[in-house]
Amino acid sequence: MRSLPLPLALTARLSPVAVLACAGWALTSGPAAPPAAAGHQTAQNTPAGSSVTAAPSSTAAANAYSTAPAPCAGVPAATVKSLVPGAKTAGKEIPSTDTKLRRTCSWNALHGYDYRWLDVSFEIGASEQEAKKGYEQRVAERSGGGTVPGLGDSAYSVVNLTTEDGQQTREGVVLARVANALVVVTYSGSDFESKKAPDTDEINKGAIKAAKSAVAALGGGRG
């Protein structure tokens, strides 16, 4: 195979990694949501001598994720090989300002003229409410997709096509929330010979497949 210079579309695709490493993810960049006030119950209509017991707050904490799992182990080697042919299955973890709360792994390769890129990120929110808010904000920013049944507590996928200098790139994003954790999967592809992108179904199914593995990997970070 002759040496192929990287097109502008590929060069542009590499730059978000550096931005991500410096800026971090939006979910944990803001201040933590203040805890809800506990024990504020009305005293009227309470029989004399009776006591009111506040609901224990430890249940939510026990079900929360406190640590982001190793992201490069979140997708099986066989899945990486099928989605990103030619990539090193070990992946490359992107530096993070706080690896307990935010970790990302990336795989990419140019196989012949076909280019594929896969990112998997784990983000741990301070509370389930915070994770829900972050999830809903991101879904609102990416219109045109749909829900993914049976994936986490809630999940959403969307695929978009972009064209730069005549080169098409199709990118799929899957957002999945499990309790106070958020999984973000980005999967994209281009064909630098035909200048066409893979079809929507291929990219969408690939992103969802990686997201299912990543959600399953969350089990190691609970508690």
PDB file of C-alpha atoms in Angstrom:
ATOM      1  CA  MET A   1       0.000   0.000   0.000  1.00  0.00           C
ATOM      2  CA  ARG A   2       1.426   3.432  -0.928  1.00  0.00           C
ATOM      3  CA  SER A   3       2.061   6.019   1.774  1.00  0.00           C
ATOM      4  CA  LEU A   4      -1.021   8.175   2.221  1.00  0.00           C
ATOM      5  CA  PRO A   5      -0.745  11.707   3.728  1.00  0.00           C
ATOM      6  CA  LEU A   6      -3.361  12.375   6.360  1.00  0.00           C
ATOM      7  CA  PRO A   7      -6.217  14.468   4.955  1.00  0.00           C
ATOM      8  CA  LEU A   8      -7.409  17.633   6.639  1.00  0.00           C
ATOM      9  CA  ALA A   9     -10.408  15.774   8.031  1.00  0.00           C
ATOM     10  CA  LEU A  10      -8.149  13.351   9.905  1.00  0.00           C
ATOM     11  CA  THR A  11      -5.858  16.133  11.160  1.00  0.00           C
ATOM     12  CA  ALA A  12      -8.895  18.015  12.445  1.00  0.00           C
ATOM     13  CA  ARG A  13     -10.190  14.868  14.180  1.00  0.00           C
ATOM     14  CA  LEU A  14      -7.007  14.565  16.252  1.00  0.00           C
ATOM     15  CA  SER A  15      -7.219  18.048  17.797  1.00  0.00           C
ATOM     16  CA  PRO A  16     -10.207  17.380  20.152  1.00  0.00           C
ATOM     17  CA  VAL A  17      -7.998  14.991  22.150  1.00  0.00           C
ATOM     18  CA  ALA A  18      -5.701  17.810  23.220  1.00  0.00           C
ATOM     19  CA  VAL A  19      -8.655  20.057  23.966  1.00  0.00           C
ATOM     20  CA  LEU A  20     -10.283  17.340  26.078  1.00  0.00           C
ATOM     21  CA  ALA A  21      -7.109  16.746  28.058  1.00  0.00           C
ATOM     22  CA  CYS A  22      -6.864  20.447  28.956  1.00  0.00           C
ATOM     23  CA  ALA A  23     -10.488  21.364  29.405  1.00  0.00           C
ATOM     24  CA  GLY A  24     -11.948  18.237  30.995  1.00  0.00           C
ATOM     25  CA  TRP A  25     -15.568  17.224  30.710  1.00  0.00           C
ATOM     26  CA  ALA A  26     -18.519  19.474  31.389  1.00  0.00           C
ATOM     27  CA  LEU A  27     -20.153  17.105  33.842  1.00  0.00           C
ATOM     28  CA  THR A  28     -17.571  17.647  36.583  1.00  0.00           C
ATOM     29  CA  SER A  29     -16.301  21.103  35.659  1.00  0.00           C
ATOM     30  CA  GLY A  30     -18.964  22.978  37.604  1.00  0.00           C
ATOM     31  CA  PRO A  31     -19.500  23.166  41.343  1.00  0.00           C
ATOM     32  CA  ALA A  32     -21.111  20.159  42.944  1.00  0.00           C
ATOM     33  CA  ALA A  33     -24.837  20.461  43.489  1.00  0.00           C
ATOM     34  CA  PRO A  34     -25.644  21.286  47.149  1.00  0.00           C
ATOM     35  CA  PRO A  35     -27.154  18.414  49.080  1.00  0.00           C
ATOM     36  CA  ALA A  36     -30.880  18.537  49.545  1.00  0.00           C
ATOM     37  CA  ALA A  37     -31.997  19.703  52.972  1.00  0.00           C
ATOM     38  CA  ALA A  38     -32.771  16.758  55.216  1.00  0.00           C
ATOM     39  CA  GLY A  39     -35.210  16.424  58.064  1.00  0.00           C
ATOM     40  CA  HIS A  40     -37.382  19.447  57.203  1.00  0.00           C
ATOM     41  CA  GLN A  41     -40.806  17.930  57.810  1.00  0.00           C
ATOM     42  CA  THR A  42     -43.918  19.767  58.881  1.00  0.00           C
ATOM     43  CA  ALA A  43     -44.963  19.335  62.500  1.00  0.00           C
ATOM     44  CA  GLN A  44     -48.688  19.920  62.012  1.00  0.00           C
ATOM     45  CA  ASN A  45     -51.023  16.953  62.130  1.00  0.00           C
ATOM     46  CA  THR A  46     -48.351  14.946  63.933  1.00  0.00           C
ATOM     47  CA  PRO A  47     -49.781  13.109  66.940  1.00  0.00           C
ATOM     48  CA  ALA A  48     -48.285  14.010  70.288  1.00  0.00           C
ATOM     49  CA  GLY A  49     -45.574  11.660  71.418  1.00  0.00           C
ATOM     50  CA  SER A  50     -44.957  10.301  67.985  1.00  0.00           C
ATOM     51  CA  SER A  51     -41.553  10.613  66.370  1.00  0.00           C
ATOM     52  CA  VAL A  52     -40.693  11.277  62.743  1.00  0.00           C
ATOM     53  CA  THR A  53     -37.756   9.370  61.332  1.00  0.00           C
ATOM     54  CA  ALA A  54     -35.999  10.898  58.377  1.00  0.00           C
ATOM     55  CA  ALA A  55     -35.375   8.603  55.429  1.00  0.00           C
ATOM     56  CA  PRO A  56     -31.791   7.368  55.527  1.00  0.00           C
ATOM     57  CA  SER A  57     -29.507   9.145  53.080  1.00  0.00           C
ATOM     58  CA  SER A  58     -26.969   6.322  53.031  1.00  0.00           C
ATOM     59  CA  THR A  59     -28.936   4.337  50.438  1.00  0.00           C
ATOM     60  CA  ALA A  60     -28.187   6.801  47.642  1.00  0.00           C
ATOM     61  CA  ALA A  61     -24.540   6.958  48.635  1.00  0.00           C
ATOM     62  CA  ALA A  62     -24.245   3.174  48.703  1.00  0.00           C
ATOM     63  CA  ASN A  63     -25.579   2.961  45.141  1.00  0.00           C
ATOM     64  CA  ALA A  64     -23.374   5.757  43.788  1.00  0.00           C
ATOM     65  CA  TYR A  65     -20.173   5.343  41.801  1.00  0.00           C
ATOM     66  CA  SER A  66     -17.154   6.891  43.453  1.00  0.00           C
ATOM     67  CA  THR A  67     -14.419   5.958  40.971  1.00  0.00           C
ATOM     68  CA  ALA A  68     -14.176   5.904  37.190  1.00  0.00           C
ATOM     69  CA  PRO A  69     -13.075   2.489  35.892  1.00  0.00           C
ATOM     70  CA  ALA A  70     -10.039   2.016  33.667  1.00  0.00           C
ATOM     71  CA  PRO A  71     -11.422   3.165  30.292  1.00  0.00           C
ATOM     72  CA  CYS A  72      -9.052   1.214  28.060  1.00  0.00           C
ATOM     73  CA  ALA A  73     -10.276  -1.987  29.693  1.00  0.00           C
ATOM     74  CA  GLY A  74     -13.880  -0.973  29.132  1.00  0.00           C
ATOM     75  CA  VAL A  75     -14.048  -2.342  25.584  1.00  0.00           C
ATOM     76  CA  PRO A  76     -12.997  -5.955  24.831  1.00  0.00           C
ATOM     77  CA  ALA A  77     -10.114  -6.480  22.411  1.00  0.00           C
ATOM     78  CA  ALA A  78     -12.391  -8.320  19.973  1.00  0.00           C
ATOM     79  CA  THR A  79     -14.758  -5.343  19.863  1.00  0.00           C
ATOM     80  CA  VAL A  80     -11.883  -2.917  19.286  1.00  0.00           C
ATOM     81  CA  LYS A  81     -10.610  -5.068  16.406  1.00  0.00           C
ATOM     82  CA  SER A  82     -14.026  -5.131  14.748  1.00  0.00           C
ATOM     83  CA  LEU A  83     -14.735  -1.410  15.181  1.00  0.00           C
ATOM     84  CA  VAL A  84     -11.229  -0.004  14.622  1.00  0.00           C
ATOM     85  CA  PRO A  85      -9.303  -2.378  12.317  1.00  0.00           C
ATOM     86  CA  GLY A  86      -5.556  -1.978  12.682  1.00  0.00           C
ATOM     87  CA  ALA A  87      -5.696  -0.171  16.036  1.00  0.00           C
ATOM     88  CA  LYS A  88      -3.704  -1.285  19.058  1.00  0.00           C
ATOM     89  CA  THR A  89      -6.263  -2.984  21.271  1.00  0.00           C
ATOM     90  CA  ALA A  90      -4.642  -1.583  24.430  1.00  0.00           C
ATOM     91  CA  GLY A  91      -5.851   1.877  23.470  1.00  0.00           C
ATOM     92  CA  LYS A  92      -4.436   5.176  24.705  1.00  0.00           C
ATOM     93  CA  GLU A  93      -5.714   6.838  27.864  1.00  0.00           C
ATOM     94  CA  ILE A  94      -6.102  10.604  27.645  1.00  0.00           C
ATOM     95  CA  PRO A  95      -4.599  12.556  30.585  1.00  0.00           C
ATOM     96  CA  SER A  96      -7.188  13.789  33.074  1.00  0.00           C
ATOM     97  CA  THR A  97      -7.084  16.332  35.865  1.00  0.00           C
ATOM     98  CA  ASP A  98      -8.840  13.875  38.190  1.00  0.00           C
ATOM     99  CA  THR A  99      -8.791  10.201  37.248  1.00  0.00           C
ATOM    100  CA  LYS A 100     -11.272   9.288  39.995  1.00  0.00           C
ATOM    101  CA  LEU A 101     -13.946  11.399  38.322  1.00  0.00           C
ATOM    102  CA  ARG A 102     -13.056  11.438  34.645  1.00  0.00           C
ATOM    103  CA  ARG A 103     -11.210   8.940  32.429  1.00  0.00           C
ATOM    104  CA  THR A 104     -11.096   8.548  28.641  1.00  0.00           C
ATOM    105  CA  CYS A 105      -9.540   6.011  26.289  1.00  0.00           C
ATOM    106  CA  SER A 106      -9.052   6.430  22.555  1.00  0.00           C
ATOM    107  CA  TRP A 107      -8.442   4.042  19.663  1.00  0.00           C
ATOM    108  CA  ASN A 108      -7.843   5.130  16.065  1.00  0.00           C
ATOM    109  CA  ALA A 109      -6.291   3.669  12.954  1.00  0.00           C
ATOM    110  CA  LEU A 110      -6.015   4.127   9.210  1.00  0.00           C
ATOM    111  CA  HIS A 111      -6.496   0.674   7.665  1.00  0.00           C
ATOM    112  CA  GLY A 112      -5.870   0.949   3.963  1.00  0.00           C
ATOM    113  CA  TYR A 113      -7.979   3.975   3.092  1.00  0.00           C
ATOM    114  CA  ASP A 114     -10.541   3.397   5.854  1.00  0.00           C
ATOM    115  CA  TYR A 115     -10.191   5.468   8.992  1.00  0.00           C
ATOM    116  CA  ARG A 116     -11.950   4.726  12.272  1.00  0.00           C
ATOM    117  CA  TRP A 117     -11.885   6.489  15.618  1.00  0.00           C
ATOM    118  CA  LEU A 118     -13.371   5.353  18.952  1.00  0.00           C
ATOM    119  CA  ASP A 119     -13.444   7.282  22.233  1.00  0.00           C
ATOM    120  CA  VAL A 120     -14.898   5.912  25.489  1.00  0.00           C
ATOM    121  CA  SER A 121     -15.239   8.172  28.521  1.00  0.00           C
ATOM    122  CA  PHE A 122     -16.411   7.606  32.083  1.00  0.00           C
ATOM    123  CA  GLU A 123     -17.530  10.587  34.148  1.00  0.00           C
ATOM    124  CA  ILE A 124     -18.549  10.372  37.809  1.00  0.00           C
ATOM    125  CA  GLY A 125     -20.932  12.993  39.140  1.00  0.00           C
ATOM    126  CA  ALA A 126     -21.208  14.094  42.761  1.00  0.00           C
ATOM    127  CA  SER A 127     -24.811  12.873  42.793  1.00  0.00           C
ATOM    128  CA  GLU A 128     -27.390  11.160  40.617  1.00  0.00           C
ATOM    129  CA  GLN A 129     -29.161  14.494  40.224  1.00  0.00           C
ATOM    130  CA  GLU A 130     -25.988  16.052  38.835  1.00  0.00           C
ATOM    131  CA  ALA A 131     -25.485  13.163  36.407  1.00  0.00           C
ATOM    132  CA  LYS A 132     -29.105  13.442  35.224  1.00  0.00           C
ATOM    133  CA  LYS A 133     -28.671  17.157  34.600  1.00  0.00           C
ATOM    134  CA  GLY A 134     -25.452  16.612  32.656  1.00  0.00           C
ATOM    135  CA  TYR A 135     -27.049  13.840  30.618  1.00  0.00           C
ATOM    136  CA  GLU A 136     -30.125  15.922  29.771  1.00  0.00           C
ATOM    137  CA  GLN A 137     -28.023  18.930  28.775  1.00  0.00           C
ATOM    138  CA  ARG A 138     -25.957  16.872  26.365  1.00  0.00           C
ATOM    139  CA  VAL A 139     -28.977  15.209  24.830  1.00  0.00           C
ATOM    140  CA  ALA A 140     -30.526  18.645  24.267  1.00  0.00           C
ATOM    141  CA  GLU A 141     -27.360  19.775  22.474  1.00  0.00           C
ATOM    142  CA  ARG A 142     -27.486  16.800  20.075  1.00  0.00           C
ATOM    143  CA  SER A 143     -30.895  16.798  18.464  1.00  0.00           C
ATOM    144  CA  GLY A 144     -32.008  14.318  15.839  1.00  0.00           C
ATOM    145  CA  GLY A 145     -31.159  11.101  17.668  1.00  0.00           C
ATOM    146  CA  GLY A 146     -33.182   8.648  19.715  1.00  0.00           C
ATOM    147  CA  THR A 147     -33.239   6.642  22.908  1.00  0.00           C
ATOM    148  CA  VAL A 148     -31.409   3.335  23.284  1.00  0.00           C
ATOM    149  CA  PRO A 149     -33.639   0.879  25.181  1.00  0.00           C
ATOM    150  CA  GLY A 150     -32.112  -1.354  27.837  1.00  0.00           C
ATOM    151  CA  LEU A 151     -28.848   0.549  28.197  1.00  0.00           C
ATOM    152  CA  GLY A 152     -28.226   1.911  31.704  1.00  0.00           C
ATOM    153  CA  ASP A 153     -30.876   4.028  33.409  1.00  0.00           C
ATOM    154  CA  SER A 154     -31.215   6.122  30.267  1.00  0.00           C
ATOM    155  CA  ALA A 155     -29.353   6.237  26.965  1.00  0.00           C
ATOM    156  CA  TYR A 156     -29.401   8.233  23.750  1.00  0.00           C
ATOM    157  CA  SER A 157     -27.641   7.887  20.390  1.00  0.00           C
ATOM    158  CA  VAL A 158     -27.240  10.272  17.479  1.00  0.00           C
ATOM    159  CA  VAL A 159     -25.293  10.124  14.197  1.00  0.00           C
ATOM    160  CA  ASN A 160     -24.196  13.130  12.153  1.00  0.00           C
ATOM    161  CA  LEU A 161     -22.496  13.543   8.779  1.00  0.00           C
ATOM    162  CA  THR A 162     -19.951  16.284   8.114  1.00  0.00           C
ATOM    163  CA  THR A 163     -18.081  17.167   4.921  1.00  0.00           C
ATOM    164  CA  GLU A 164     -14.773  19.024   4.799  1.00  0.00           C
ATOM    165  CA  ASP A 165     -12.823  19.629   1.590  1.00  0.00           C
ATOM    166  CA  GLY A 166     -15.004  17.038  -0.130  1.00  0.00           C
ATOM    167  CA  GLN A 167     -14.263  14.361   2.490  1.00  0.00           C
ATOM    168  CA  GLN A 168     -17.218  12.923   4.397  1.00  0.00           C
ATOM    169  CA  THR A 169     -16.985  11.822   8.019  1.00  0.00           C
ATOM    170  CA  ARG A 170     -19.827  10.191   9.891  1.00  0.00           C
ATOM    171  CA  GLU A 171     -19.787  10.372  13.684  1.00  0.00           C
ATOM    172  CA  GLY A 172     -21.991   8.559  16.168  1.00  0.00           C
ATOM    173  CA  VAL A 173     -22.338   9.520  19.824  1.00  0.00           C
ATOM    174  CA  VAL A 174     -23.941   7.435  22.558  1.00  0.00           C
ATOM    175  CA  LEU A 175     -24.687   8.916  25.977  1.00  0.00           C
ATOM    176  CA  ALA A 176     -25.617   6.500  28.750  1.00  0.00           C
ATOM    177  CA  ARG A 177     -26.334   7.272  32.396  1.00  0.00           C
ATOM    178  CA  VAL A 178     -26.148   4.751  35.219  1.00  0.00           C
ATOM    179  CA  ALA A 179     -26.931   6.245  38.652  1.00  0.00           C
ATOM    180  CA  ASN A 180     -24.406   9.078  39.083  1.00  0.00           C
ATOM    181  CA  ALA A 181     -22.106   7.896  36.273  1.00  0.00           C
ATOM    182  CA  LEU A 182     -22.129   8.984  32.655  1.00  0.00           C
ATOM    183  CA  VAL A 183     -20.673   7.002  29.751  1.00  0.00           C
ATOM    184  CA  VAL A 184     -19.878   8.893  26.556  1.00  0.00           C
ATOM    185  CA  VAL A 185     -18.929   6.960  23.409  1.00  0.00           C
ATOM    186  CA  THR A 186     -17.875   8.605  20.152  1.00  0.00           C
ATOM    187  CA  TYR A 187     -17.328   6.491  17.039  1.00  0.00           C
ATOM    188  CA  SER A 188     -16.519   7.919  13.614  1.00  0.00           C
ATOM    189  CA  GLY A 189     -15.340   6.782  10.222  1.00  0.00           C
ATOM    190  CA  SER A 190     -14.196   7.964   6.785  1.00  0.00           C
ATOM    191  CA  ASP A 191     -13.044   6.393   3.520  1.00  0.00           C
ATOM    192  CA  PHE A 192     -10.203   8.448   2.071  1.00  0.00           C
ATOM    193  CA  GLU A 193     -10.306   6.730  -1.296  1.00  0.00           C
ATOM    194  CA  SER A 194     -13.985   7.180  -2.138  1.00  0.00           C
ATOM    195  CA  LYS A 195     -14.294  10.338   0.027  1.00  0.00           C
ATOM    196  CA  LYS A 196     -17.482   8.785   1.389  1.00  0.00           C
ATOM    197  CA  ALA A 197     -18.386   7.978   4.974  1.00  0.00           C
ATOM    198  CA  PRO A 198     -19.665   4.657   6.335  1.00  0.00           C
ATOM    199  CA  ASP A 199     -23.445   4.416   6.424  1.00  0.00           C
ATOM    200  CA  THR A 200     -25.428   5.562   9.443  1.00  0.00           C
ATOM    201  CA  ASP A 201     -26.414   2.076  10.550  1.00  0.00           C
ATOM    202  CA  GLU A 202     -22.800   0.866  10.726  1.00  0.00           C
ATOM    203  CA  ILE A 203     -21.654   3.822  12.824  1.00  0.00           C
ATOM    204  CA  ASN A 204     -24.698   3.797  15.096  1.00  0.00           C
ATOM    205  CA  LYS A 205     -24.499   0.060  15.797  1.00  0.00           C
ATOM    206  CA  GLY A 206     -20.767   0.307  16.413  1.00  0.00           C
ATOM    207  CA  ALA A 207     -21.166   3.121  18.921  1.00  0.00           C
ATOM    208  CA  ILE A 208     -23.940   1.283  20.765  1.00  0.00           C
ATOM    209  CA  LYS A 209     -21.888  -1.926  20.860  1.00  0.00           C
ATOM    210  CA  ALA A 210     -18.984  -0.088  22.494  1.00  0.00           C
ATOM    211  CA  ALA A 211     -21.359   1.672  24.906  1.00  0.00           C
ATOM    212  CA  LYS A 212     -22.833  -1.629  26.087  1.00  0.00           C
ATOM    213  CA  SER A 213     -19.353  -2.900  26.946  1.00  0.00           C
ATOM    214  CA  ALA A 214     -18.478   0.361  28.700  1.00  0.00           C
ATOM    215  CA  VAL A 215     -21.657   0.327  30.804  1.00  0.00           C
ATOM    216  CA  ALA A 216     -20.910  -3.260  31.829  1.00  0.00           C
ATOM    217  CA  ALA A 217     -17.397  -2.171  32.873  1.00  0.00           C
ATOM    218  CA  LEU A 218     -18.868   0.375  35.288  1.00  0.00           C
ATOM    219  CA  GLY A 219     -19.418  -2.407  37.831  1.00  0.00           C
ATOM    220  CA  GLY A 220     -15.825  -2.067  38.985  1.00  0.00           C
ATOM    221  CA  GLY A 221     -16.312   1.515  40.099  1.00  0.00           C
ATOM    222  CA  ARG A 222     -19.383   1.178  42.318  1.00  0.00           C
ATOM    223  CA  GLY A 223     -19.111   2.030  45.972  1.00  0.00           C
TER     224      GLY A 223
END
